[in-house]
Amino acid sequence: MNMKNIVFVSLIAVLSVTMSSNAFAQCDVESFSNKALKALQPGFTFVKSYKIDGKNGVRKNIDYTCVFSKDTSYMIRMEGKDGGPNGIVAVLFDSNRQELATSYVNNRFFPGWTYKCKATGIYYLNFSFKESQSYCGAAVLGFRR
Amino acid sequence: MKKLYFMFILALLLGCGNNNASTEEVSEVVTDETATTAQVSDDIISDILQAIPSPLEISFLIKEVGTKYNSTNLNSIDLVSNYNTSYQQALNLGTYATDLGYANLYGKNQDVLSFLNCVKKLADNLNIGQFFDYETIRQLASNSGNVDALLQLTQQNFEKINYHLREKKQENLSILILTGGWVEAIYLTSLVHQETKNKQLKEKIGEQKVVLEQILMVLEIYKTKPNFSTLINDLKELQKVYNGVEMKTIVGKTRTVEKNGELIVETDTQTVVNISDDDVQKITSLVKSIRNKIVK
């Protein structure tokens, strides 16, 4: 292989790897997670953060499983690239996939919700996008006994 | 020219490999070592790991029931240098993390600093020390009265560690950290329950049936890794006792109210945990023996 080919192949390889890893790297999840953390109300202790990276619209739904405990309140707070919670909907389902809570009510995006849990078990947290421009954000979960 | 095409295709494949679709459920078997893990996708493993609740929730309950801080219940800081394998280090990183959270909660700053040193040492040994903001946590712990900030930063650091381990395909270490943390939390709960016979703690012990299931689900994936089978067998013995614990859900209505721009969701759905005193005793004893094996 001559020098020209080596340079060409190296260039392709570097470009390919760089482009593929950066194509969806525009969502700075950590900064939104930090913003959401600040929105967590006093009295709630941070336990987990959730990446809401819709990969520029490729991913429509982002699902997480959680174990919630009875006699505990759980608060979700979201921040996204569209500004505040705009464009992101957080829905909580029970283990039978029955909807319990949503952050989109009366055509309005709320920054999250507080679920006063009385039943220990598996729950599902779904993040989806509605009229989103960025498909990018993060959420945090806090608890209070 | 053939080589050129080969390298081009390889470059593209390498590039695409970094963006695994999140819904991918089956990975290709590459080596014998990955044969077991290949059956379950990384996303499913990550989801289960993410679902395991923080031991901090249990520590809050222990404090809430009014028990005094008891450092003799916690892992000895002198044992930290005994943990030489990554298996021991990861498990005990979890143990010390729970103890750190517990000491944090009670504002026992000297113990916080001691456990912090243990966590730092084990995290460094596992090459994940860079995700632990030791200096800031040390400063926060030195200036008492900042428990919330301390808890938050500690939680964030452990989350970063777990994300990093998942990215590096070292979920086996992640699950060990979580298991160590969970065993320590339930160990502390059972000790306090033995003293207080508190009903809430008894129920909390019973509720751990759900968490144990999640933990075992992930551990099973790595059953061929060194030492995992012993831990799995021990936890399966515990699960046998938990099979006697009944968790009944009574479904009720759920309603959402808006208060000062906040959505509050209240529910009448509740779980009833039926656990006999005999089973609590068996769980206490088994957890103690599992914990002793971990911290020895």
Coordinates of C-alpha atoms in Angstrom, one line a residue:
Chain A
M1 CA 0.0 0.0 0.0
N2 CA 1.5 3.4 -1.0
M3 CA 1.6 6.4 1.3
K4 CA -1.4 8.0 -0.3
N5 CA -3.6 5.0 0.5
I6 CA -2.3 4.8 4.1
V7 CA -3.2 8.5 4.6
F8 CA -6.6 8.0 2.9
V9 CA -7.5 4.9 5.0
S10 CA -6.3 6.5 8.2
L11 CA -8.4 9.6 7.5
I12 CA -11.5 7.5 6.7
A13 CA -11.0 5.5 9.9
V14 CA -10.6 8.5 12.1
L15 CA -13.5 10.3 10.5
S16 CA -15.7 7.3 10.8
V17 CA -15.0 6.7 14.4
T18 CA -15.2 10.4 15.3
M19 CA -18.5 11.0 13.4
S20 CA -20.2 7.9 14.7
S21 CA -19.4 8.7 18.3
N22 CA -20.2 12.4 18.0
A23 CA -23.3 12.1 15.8
F24 CA -25.4 11.7 18.9
A25 CA -23.1 13.4 21.4
Q26 CA -24.8 16.8 21.2
C27 CA -27.0 16.1 24.1
D28 CA -25.1 17.2 27.2
V29 CA -27.1 15.1 29.6
E30 CA -24.9 16.0 32.6
S31 CA -25.6 19.7 32.5
F32 CA -29.3 19.1 32.3
S33 CA -29.1 16.6 35.1
N34 CA -27.4 19.2 37.3
K35 CA -30.1 21.8 36.5
A36 CA -32.8 19.3 37.3
L37 CA -31.1 18.5 40.6
K38 CA -31.3 22.2 41.6
A39 CA -35.1 22.0 40.9
L40 CA -35.5 19.2 43.4
Q41 CA -37.5 20.5 46.3
P42 CA -36.0 20.9 49.8
G43 CA -36.6 17.8 51.8
F44 CA -36.1 15.4 48.9
T45 CA -32.9 13.5 48.7
F46 CA -31.4 12.8 45.3
V47 CA -31.1 9.1 44.5
K48 CA -30.8 8.7 40.7
S49 CA -30.5 10.6 37.5
Y50 CA -31.9 9.6 34.1
K51 CA -30.5 10.4 30.7
I52 CA -33.2 11.5 28.3
D53 CA -31.3 11.4 25.0
G54 CA -33.7 10.9 22.1
K55 CA -30.7 10.7 19.7
N56 CA -32.1 13.6 17.6
G57 CA -35.5 12.0 17.4
V58 CA -34.4 8.4 16.6
R59 CA -35.5 7.2 20.0
K60 CA -39.1 8.1 20.7
N61 CA -39.3 6.5 24.2
I62 CA -36.8 6.0 26.9
D63 CA -37.8 3.6 29.6
Y64 CA -36.4 2.8 33.0
T65 CA -37.4 0.4 35.7
C66 CA -37.5 1.5 39.3
V67 CA -38.2 -0.1 42.7
F68 CA -40.3 2.2 44.8
S69 CA -41.1 1.7 48.5
K70 CA -44.3 2.3 50.4
D71 CA -44.6 5.3 52.6
T72 CA -42.1 7.2 50.5
S73 CA -42.7 10.1 48.2
Y74 CA -40.8 10.2 45.0
M75 CA -40.2 13.4 43.0
I76 CA -39.2 13.6 39.4
R77 CA -37.6 16.8 38.0
M78 CA -36.7 17.3 34.4
E79 CA -34.7 19.8 32.4
G80 CA -34.2 19.8 28.7
K81 CA -32.6 21.5 25.8
D82 CA -35.9 23.0 24.8
G83 CA -36.0 24.9 28.0
G84 CA -37.2 23.6 31.4
P85 CA -39.4 20.5 31.0
N86 CA -40.7 21.6 27.5
G87 CA -40.8 18.9 25.0
I88 CA -40.4 16.0 27.5
V89 CA -43.1 14.0 29.2
A90 CA -42.4 11.7 32.2
V91 CA -45.0 9.0 32.8
L92 CA -45.0 6.5 35.7
F93 CA -46.6 3.1 35.3
D94 CA -47.2 0.4 37.8
S95 CA -46.0 -3.2 37.3
N96 CA -49.2 -3.9 35.3
R97 CA -48.4 -1.0 33.0
Q98 CA -51.2 1.1 34.4
E99 CA -50.5 4.8 34.1
L100 CA -50.1 6.5 37.5
A101 CA -48.6 9.9 36.8
T102 CA -47.8 12.1 33.9
S103 CA -46.0 15.4 33.7
Y104 CA -48.1 16.6 30.7
V105 CA -51.5 17.8 31.9
N106 CA -54.0 20.1 30.2
N107 CA -51.6 20.7 27.3
R108 CA -48.9 21.9 29.7
F109 CA -45.5 20.6 30.4
F110 CA -44.9 20.4 34.2
P111 CA -41.3 20.1 35.6
G112 CA -42.2 16.7 37.0
W113 CA -44.5 15.2 39.6
T114 CA -44.4 13.8 43.1
Y115 CA -45.7 10.3 43.6
K116 CA -46.8 9.4 47.1
C117 CA -46.1 5.7 47.0
K118 CA -48.0 3.2 49.2
A119 CA -47.1 0.1 47.4
T120 CA -43.6 -1.4 47.3
G121 CA -42.7 -2.9 43.9
I122 CA -41.6 -2.5 40.4
Y123 CA -42.5 0.7 38.5
Y124 CA -41.8 1.8 35.0
L125 CA -40.6 5.3 34.2
N126 CA -41.1 6.4 30.6
F127 CA -39.8 9.5 29.0
S128 CA -41.1 10.6 25.6
F129 CA -41.0 13.7 23.5
K130 CA -43.8 15.9 22.5
E131 CA -43.3 18.7 20.0
S132 CA -39.6 18.6 20.9
Q133 CA -37.0 20.4 18.9
S134 CA -34.0 18.9 20.7
Y135 CA -34.9 15.5 22.0
C136 CA -32.5 16.0 24.8
G137 CA -32.6 16.4 28.5
A138 CA -32.2 14.7 31.9
A139 CA -34.3 13.9 34.9
V140 CA -33.5 13.3 38.5
L141 CA -35.3 11.3 41.2
G142 CA -35.5 12.3 44.8
F143 CA -37.2 10.6 47.7
R144 CA -38.7 11.8 51.0
R145 CA -39.8 9.5 53.8
Chain B
M1 CA -6.5 -2.5 -2.8
K2 CA -8.2 -5.5 -1.1
K3 CA -6.6 -4.4 2.2
L4 CA -7.8 -0.9 1.6
Y5 CA -11.4 -2.1 1.3
F6 CA -11.0 -4.3 4.4
M7 CA -9.7 -1.4 6.5
F8 CA -12.5 0.8 5.2
I9 CA -15.2 -1.7 6.1
L10 CA -13.5 -2.2 9.5
A11 CA -13.4 1.5 10.1
L12 CA -17.1 1.7 9.4
L13 CA -17.9 -1.2 11.6
L14 CA -15.9 0.2 14.4
G15 CA -17.8 3.5 14.1
C16 CA -21.2 1.9 14.0
G17 CA -20.3 -0.3 17.0
N18 CA -20.3 2.8 19.2
N19 CA -23.9 3.5 18.6
N20 CA -25.6 0.3 19.5
A21 CA -29.3 0.7 19.2
S22 CA -30.9 0.8 22.6
T23 CA -33.4 -1.9 21.7
E24 CA -30.7 -4.4 20.7
E25 CA -31.5 -7.5 22.7
V26 CA -29.0 -10.1 21.6
S27 CA -25.3 -9.5 21.2
E28 CA -23.0 -11.6 19.1
V29 CA -20.9 -14.1 20.9
V30 CA -17.4 -13.0 20.6
T31 CA -15.5 -15.1 23.1
D32 CA -16.2 -17.9 25.5
E33 CA -16.0 -15.4 28.4
T34 CA -18.8 -13.3 27.1
A35 CA -21.0 -16.3 26.2
T36 CA -23.2 -15.9 29.3
T37 CA -23.5 -12.2 29.1
A38 CA -24.2 -12.3 25.4
Q39 CA -27.7 -13.7 26.1
V40 CA -28.8 -10.6 27.9
S41 CA -28.3 -7.2 26.3
D42 CA -26.3 -4.5 28.0
D43 CA -29.3 -2.3 28.1
I44 CA -31.3 -4.9 30.0
I45 CA -28.5 -5.3 32.5
S46 CA -28.2 -1.5 32.8
D47 CA -31.9 -1.2 33.4
I48 CA -31.9 -3.7 36.2
L49 CA -28.9 -2.1 37.8
Q50 CA -30.5 1.3 37.6
A51 CA -33.6 -0.1 39.2
I52 CA -31.9 -1.3 42.3
P53 CA -32.8 1.3 45.0
S54 CA -30.2 3.2 46.9
P55 CA -29.4 1.8 50.4
L56 CA -29.8 5.4 51.6
E57 CA -33.6 4.9 51.6
I58 CA -33.2 2.2 54.2
S59 CA -30.7 4.3 56.2
F60 CA -33.3 7.1 56.4
L61 CA -35.8 4.6 57.8
I62 CA -33.4 3.3 60.4
K63 CA -32.8 6.9 61.6
E64 CA -36.5 7.7 61.4
V65 CA -37.5 5.0 63.8
G66 CA -35.3 6.8 66.4
T67 CA -32.4 4.4 66.8
K68 CA -29.1 5.8 67.9
Y69 CA -26.0 5.7 65.7
N70 CA -24.0 2.6 66.4
S71 CA -20.6 2.4 64.8
T72 CA -19.9 -1.1 66.0
N73 CA -22.5 -2.4 63.6
L74 CA -20.6 -1.0 60.6
N75 CA -17.7 -2.5 58.7
S76 CA -14.3 -2.1 60.4
I77 CA -12.1 0.5 58.6
D78 CA -9.1 -1.7 59.6
L79 CA -10.2 -4.4 57.2
V80 CA -9.9 -2.3 54.1
S81 CA -6.3 -3.5 53.3
N82 CA -7.5 -7.1 53.4
Y83 CA -9.5 -6.7 50.3
N84 CA -7.1 -7.7 47.5
T85 CA -9.2 -9.1 44.7
S86 CA -11.5 -6.9 42.5
Y87 CA -14.4 -9.2 43.7
Q88 CA -13.7 -8.3 47.4
Q89 CA -12.9 -4.7 46.6
A90 CA -16.1 -4.1 44.6
L91 CA -18.3 -5.8 47.3
N92 CA -16.8 -3.9 50.1
L93 CA -16.8 -0.6 48.2
G94 CA -20.6 -1.2 48.4
T95 CA -20.4 -2.0 52.1
Y96 CA -18.4 1.1 52.9
A97 CA -20.6 3.2 50.7
T98 CA -23.7 2.2 52.7
D99 CA -21.8 2.8 56.0
L100 CA -20.6 6.2 54.6
G101 CA -24.3 7.1 53.8
Y102 CA -25.4 6.0 57.2
A103 CA -22.7 8.0 59.0
N104 CA -23.5 11.0 56.8
L105 CA -27.1 10.8 57.8
Y106 CA -26.2 10.9 61.5
G107 CA -23.7 13.7 60.9
K108 CA -20.8 11.6 62.3
N109 CA -18.2 13.4 60.5
Q110 CA -15.1 11.6 61.9
D111 CA -16.6 8.3 60.8
V112 CA -17.6 9.8 57.4
L113 CA -14.0 10.7 56.8
S114 CA -12.8 7.3 57.8
F115 CA -15.3 5.5 55.5
L116 CA -14.5 8.0 52.8
N117 CA -10.8 6.9 53.0
C118 CA -11.9 3.3 52.7
V119 CA -14.1 4.1 49.7
K120 CA -11.3 6.1 48.1
K121 CA -8.8 3.3 48.6
L122 CA -11.0 0.6 47.1
A123 CA -12.2 2.9 44.3
D124 CA -8.5 3.6 43.4
N125 CA -7.7 -0.1 43.4
L126 CA -10.5 -0.7 41.0
N127 CA -9.3 2.2 38.8
I128 CA -12.5 4.2 39.4
G129 CA -11.2 6.6 42.0
Q130 CA -11.2 9.5 39.5
F131 CA -15.0 9.6 39.7
F132 CA -15.0 10.1 43.4
D133 CA -14.6 13.7 44.4
Y134 CA -12.8 12.9 47.5
E135 CA -11.5 16.4 48.3
T136 CA -15.0 18.1 48.1
I137 CA -16.6 15.4 50.1
R138 CA -13.8 15.6 52.7
Q139 CA -14.3 19.4 52.9
L140 CA -18.1 19.0 53.2
A141 CA -17.7 16.4 55.9
S142 CA -15.2 18.6 57.8
N143 CA -17.7 21.4 57.8
S144 CA -20.6 19.9 59.7
G145 CA -24.2 20.8 59.0
N146 CA -24.1 20.2 55.3
V147 CA -25.6 16.7 55.3
D148 CA -27.8 17.3 52.2
A149 CA -24.9 18.4 50.0
L150 CA -22.8 15.6 51.3
L151 CA -25.4 13.0 50.5
Q152 CA -26.1 14.5 47.1
L153 CA -22.5 14.5 46.1
T154 CA -21.8 11.0 47.4
Q155 CA -24.8 9.7 45.5
Q156 CA -23.7 11.5 42.3
N157 CA -20.2 10.1 42.6
F158 CA -21.5 6.6 42.9
E159 CA -23.7 7.1 40.0
K160 CA -20.8 8.2 37.9
I161 CA -18.9 5.1 39.0
N162 CA -21.7 2.9 37.9
Y163 CA -22.1 4.7 34.6
H164 CA -18.4 4.3 33.9
L165 CA -18.4 0.6 34.8
R166 CA -21.3 0.0 32.5
E167 CA -19.7 1.9 29.7
K168 CA -16.5 -0.1 30.2
K169 CA -18.6 -3.3 30.1
Q170 CA -17.7 -4.0 33.7
E171 CA -21.3 -4.4 35.0
N172 CA -20.0 -7.4 36.9
L173 CA -18.2 -4.9 39.2
S174 CA -21.3 -2.6 39.3
I175 CA -23.5 -5.4 40.5
L176 CA -21.0 -6.4 43.2
I177 CA -20.9 -2.8 44.5
L178 CA -24.7 -2.7 44.6
T179 CA -24.9 -6.1 46.2
G180 CA -22.4 -5.2 48.9
G181 CA -24.3 -2.0 49.6
W182 CA -27.6 -3.8 49.7
V183 CA -26.4 -6.6 52.0
E184 CA -24.9 -4.0 54.4
A185 CA -28.2 -2.1 54.4
I186 CA -30.4 -5.1 55.2
Y187 CA -27.8 -6.2 57.7
L188 CA -28.1 -2.9 59.6
T189 CA -31.9 -3.0 59.3
S190 CA -32.1 -6.5 60.8
L191 CA -29.7 -5.6 63.6
V192 CA -31.8 -2.6 64.5
H193 CA -35.0 -4.6 64.2
Q194 CA -33.6 -7.2 66.6
E195 CA -33.2 -4.5 69.2
T196 CA -36.4 -2.5 68.6
K197 CA -38.8 -5.0 67.1
N198 CA -40.1 -2.0 65.1
K199 CA -42.9 -2.9 62.7
Q200 CA -41.8 -0.7 59.9
L201 CA -38.4 -2.2 59.9
K202 CA -39.9 -5.7 59.9
E203 CA -41.9 -4.7 56.8
K204 CA -38.8 -3.2 55.2
I205 CA -37.0 -6.5 55.7
G206 CA -39.9 -8.3 54.0
E207 CA -40.0 -5.8 51.1
Q208 CA -36.4 -6.6 50.2
K209 CA -37.8 -9.7 48.5
V210 CA -38.3 -7.4 45.4
V211 CA -34.7 -6.1 45.5
L212 CA -33.2 -9.5 46.0
E213 CA -34.9 -10.8 42.9
Q214 CA -33.4 -7.9 40.9
I215 CA -29.9 -8.5 42.3
L216 CA -30.0 -12.2 41.6
M217 CA -31.2 -11.6 38.1
V218 CA -28.0 -9.7 37.3
L219 CA -25.6 -11.8 39.4
E220 CA -26.8 -14.9 37.5
I221 CA -25.5 -13.4 34.3
Y222 CA -22.0 -13.4 35.6
K223 CA -22.2 -16.8 37.4
T224 CA -19.1 -18.1 35.6
K225 CA -16.9 -15.3 37.0
P226 CA -14.7 -16.2 40.0
N227 CA -16.4 -16.3 43.3
F228 CA -19.8 -15.3 41.9
S229 CA -21.3 -18.8 42.3
T230 CA -20.7 -18.8 46.1
L231 CA -22.4 -15.4 46.5
I232 CA -25.3 -16.5 44.2
N233 CA -25.8 -19.7 46.2
D234 CA -25.8 -17.8 49.5
L235 CA -28.3 -15.3 48.1
K236 CA -30.5 -18.1 46.7
E237 CA -30.6 -19.6 50.2
L238 CA -31.9 -16.2 51.4
Q239 CA -34.4 -16.2 48.5
K240 CA -35.7 -19.5 49.7
V241 CA -36.7 -17.9 53.0
Y242 CA -38.1 -14.9 51.1
N243 CA -40.4 -17.3 49.2
G244 CA -42.4 -17.4 52.4
V245 CA -42.8 -13.7 52.5
E246 CA -46.1 -12.6 51.0
M247 CA -46.6 -9.3 49.3
K248 CA -50.1 -8.5 48.4
T249 CA -51.2 -5.5 46.5
I250 CA -54.6 -4.0 47.1
V251 CA -55.4 -1.8 44.1
G252 CA -57.1 1.5 44.7
K253 CA -57.7 4.8 43.0
T254 CA -55.0 7.2 41.9
R255 CA -55.6 10.9 41.6
T256 CA -53.5 13.9 40.6
V257 CA -53.8 17.3 42.1
E258 CA -52.1 20.5 41.2
K259 CA -50.8 22.4 44.2
N260 CA -48.9 25.7 43.6
G261 CA -47.9 24.5 40.2
E262 CA -46.8 21.1 41.4
L263 CA -48.3 17.8 40.4
I264 CA -49.0 15.6 43.4
V265 CA -50.1 12.1 42.7
E266 CA -51.8 10.2 45.5
T267 CA -52.9 6.6 45.4
D268 CA -54.9 4.2 47.5
T269 CA -53.1 1.3 46.0
Q270 CA -51.1 -0.3 48.8
T271 CA -49.0 -3.4 49.5
V272 CA -49.4 -5.5 52.6
V273 CA -46.3 -7.4 53.6
N274 CA -46.8 -10.7 55.5
I275 CA -43.7 -11.9 57.1
S276 CA -43.5 -14.2 60.1
D277 CA -41.2 -13.6 63.0
D278 CA -39.6 -16.9 62.3
D279 CA -38.7 -15.8 58.7
V280 CA -37.4 -12.5 60.0
Q281 CA -35.1 -14.4 62.3
K282 CA -34.0 -16.7 59.5
I283 CA -33.3 -13.7 57.2
T284 CA -31.4 -11.9 60.0
S285 CA -29.2 -14.9 60.6
L286 CA -28.6 -15.6 56.9
V287 CA -27.8 -12.0 56.1
K288 CA -25.4 -11.9 59.0
S289 CA -23.5 -14.9 57.6
I290 CA -23.5 -13.5 54.1
R291 CA -22.3 -10.2 55.3
N292 CA -19.5 -11.8 57.4
K293 CA -18.3 -13.6 54.3
I294 CA -18.2 -10.3 52.4
V295 CA -16.3 -8.2 55.0
K296 CA -14.0 -10.9 56.4

